[in-house]
Tab-separated table of C-alpha atoms in Angstrom:
chain	number	residue	atom	x	y	z
K	737	UNK	CA	0.044	0.105	-0.086
K	738	UNK	CA	1.203	3.567	-0.881
K	739	UNK	CA	-0.171	6.759	-0.256
K	740	UNK	CA	0.446	10.467	-1.403
K	741	UNK	CA	-1.265	13.589	-1.597
K	742	UNK	CA	-1.953	15.453	-5.354
K	743	UNK	CA	-4.027	18.659	-5.781
K	744	UNK	CA	-5.126	18.466	-1.973
K	745	UNK	CA	-6.523	15.072	-2.606
K	746	UNK	CA	-5.403	11.952	-0.465
K	747	UNK	CA	-4.502	8.896	-2.968
K	748	UNK	CA	-3.979	5.395	-1.474
K	749	UNK	CA	-2.893	2.398	-3.839
K	750	UNK	CA	-3.935	-0.788	-2.762
K	751	UNK	CA	-2.530	-3.971	-3.866
K	752	UNK	CA	-2.594	-7.705	-3.078
K	753	UNK	CA	-5.616	-9.021	-1.157
K	754	UNK	CA	-8.181	-7.148	0.865
K	755	UNK	CA	-9.437	-10.313	2.924
K	756	UNK	CA	-9.789	-11.355	6.439
K	757	UNK	CA	-6.439	-10.914	8.135
K	758	UNK	CA	-4.367	-8.554	10.421
K	759	UNK	CA	-3.225	-6.678	7.208
K	760	UNK	CA	-6.872	-5.391	6.998
K	761	UNK	CA	-6.293	-2.721	10.114
K	762	UNK	CA	-3.373	-1.355	8.130
K	763	UNK	CA	-5.767	0.320	5.472
K	764	UNK	CA	-7.919	2.112	8.077
K	765	UNK	CA	-4.864	3.472	9.843
K	766	UNK	CA	-3.164	4.501	6.620
K	767	UNK	CA	-6.204	6.568	5.519
K	768	UNK	CA	-6.666	7.818	9.046
K	769	UNK	CA	-2.722	9.002	9.050
K	770	UNK	CA	-3.002	10.496	5.408
K	771	UNK	CA	-6.186	12.400	6.174
K	772	UNK	CA	-5.110	13.838	9.244
K	773	UNK	CA	-1.678	14.845	8.265
K	774	UNK	CA	-2.764	16.434	4.901
K	775	UNK	CA	-6.244	17.860	5.494
K	776	UNK	CA	-7.206	16.338	2.187
K	777	UNK	CA	-10.453	17.439	0.758
K	778	UNK	CA	-11.223	14.043	-0.939
K	779	UNK	CA	-9.895	10.543	-0.928
K	780	UNK	CA	-9.234	8.429	-3.605
K	781	UNK	CA	-8.737	4.412	-3.486
K	782	UNK	CA	-6.762	3.156	-6.461
K	783	UNK	CA	-7.943	-0.578	-6.178
K	784	UNK	CA	-6.569	-1.869	-9.514
K	785	UNK	CA	-3.784	-3.735	-7.742
K	786	UNK	CA	-6.147	-5.619	-5.824
K	787	UNK	CA	-6.345	-9.431	-6.401
K	788	UNK	CA	-9.037	-10.712	-4.060
K	789	UNK	CA	-11.568	-8.991	-1.683
K	790	UNK	CA	-13.790	-10.797	0.555
K	791	UNK	CA	-16.520	-9.788	2.864
K	792	UNK	CA	-14.121	-8.485	5.560
K	793	UNK	CA	-12.406	-6.429	2.843
K	794	UNK	CA	-15.824	-4.894	1.817
K	795	UNK	CA	-16.530	-4.310	5.709
K	796	UNK	CA	-12.889	-2.314	5.701
K	797	UNK	CA	-13.989	-0.486	2.857
K	798	UNK	CA	-17.230	0.698	4.417
K	799	UNK	CA	-15.198	1.619	7.633
K	800	UNK	CA	-12.574	3.991	5.464
K	801	UNK	CA	-15.872	5.499	3.731
K	802	UNK	CA	-17.275	6.122	7.283
K	803	UNK	CA	-14.062	8.004	8.672
K	804	UNK	CA	-13.511	9.667	5.515
K	805	UNK	CA	-17.467	10.786	5.551
K	806	UNK	CA	-17.196	12.073	9.173
K	807	UNK	CA	-14.342	14.266	8.199
K	808	UNK	CA	-16.750	15.391	5.184
K	809	UNK	CA	-14.048	13.987	2.606
K	810	UNK	CA	-15.761	12.530	-0.348
K	811	UNK	CA	-14.302	9.218	-1.709
K	812	UNK	CA	-13.871	7.410	-5.059
K	813	UNK	CA	-12.665	4.072	-6.149
K	814	UNK	CA	-10.504	4.184	-9.156
K	815	UNK	CA	-9.466	0.897	-11.206
K	816	UNK	CA	-12.339	-1.291	-9.866
K	817	UNK	CA	-12.049	-4.725	-11.665
K	818	UNK	CA	-15.284	-6.459	-12.904
K	819	UNK	CA	-15.103	-8.815	-10.190
K	820	UNK	CA	-15.211	-6.149	-7.252
K	821	UNK	CA	-17.670	-4.271	-9.340
K	822	UNK	CA	-20.025	-6.948	-9.335
K	823	UNK	CA	-19.483	-7.505	-5.595
K	824	UNK	CA	-20.201	-3.869	-4.835
K	825	UNK	CA	-23.485	-4.217	-7.030
K	826	UNK	CA	-24.531	-7.202	-5.314
K	827	UNK	CA	-24.154	-5.720	-1.810
K	828	UNK	CA	-25.618	-2.361	-2.791
K	829	UNK	CA	-22.244	-0.812	-1.627
K	830	UNK	CA	-21.740	0.622	-5.213
K	831	UNK	CA	-23.842	3.814	-4.179
K	832	UNK	CA	-21.860	3.966	-1.024
K	833	UNK	CA	-18.497	3.645	-2.578
K	834	UNK	CA	-18.883	5.353	-6.060
K	835	UNK	CA	-16.538	4.710	-8.707
K	836	UNK	CA	-14.547	6.812	-11.384
K	837	UNK	CA	-13.066	5.446	-14.531
K	838	UNK	CA	-9.726	6.752	-14.038
K	839	UNK	CA	-7.689	9.062	-11.746
K	840	UNK	CA	-8.140	12.306	-13.665
K	841	UNK	CA	-11.807	12.026	-13.533
K	842	UNK	CA	-11.543	11.176	-9.613
K	843	UNK	CA	-9.668	14.411	-9.160
K	844	UNK	CA	-12.149	16.535	-11.152
K	845	UNK	CA	-15.078	15.017	-9.213
K	846	UNK	CA	-13.435	15.475	-5.866
K	847	UNK	CA	-12.227	18.896	-6.268
K	848	UNK	CA	-14.145	21.605	-4.388
K	849	UNK	CA	-14.907	24.966	-5.720
């Protein structure tokens, strides 16, 4: 997992698996740190590098959403695979975790006037 701030937006790149295990809390901690340190106005999760996601991973994504939402920090997922897209739609989390087709589009959507 790598994170950075660009144009006032926090960007977190996820790779590997987002499945049950001790590493799940790492995502939440990383997001909390970058949002607190950078005072970002939006959060982009680049998920193209994910190879698997289970229900625990979806739970972690919703925790990240909740944390960002409490800080009035909108979120976008970028690079959503067809498999993850299906899972989000099946669980009705696609409305909670909006997607953008690419990083540039996500940045435009999250820019505050």
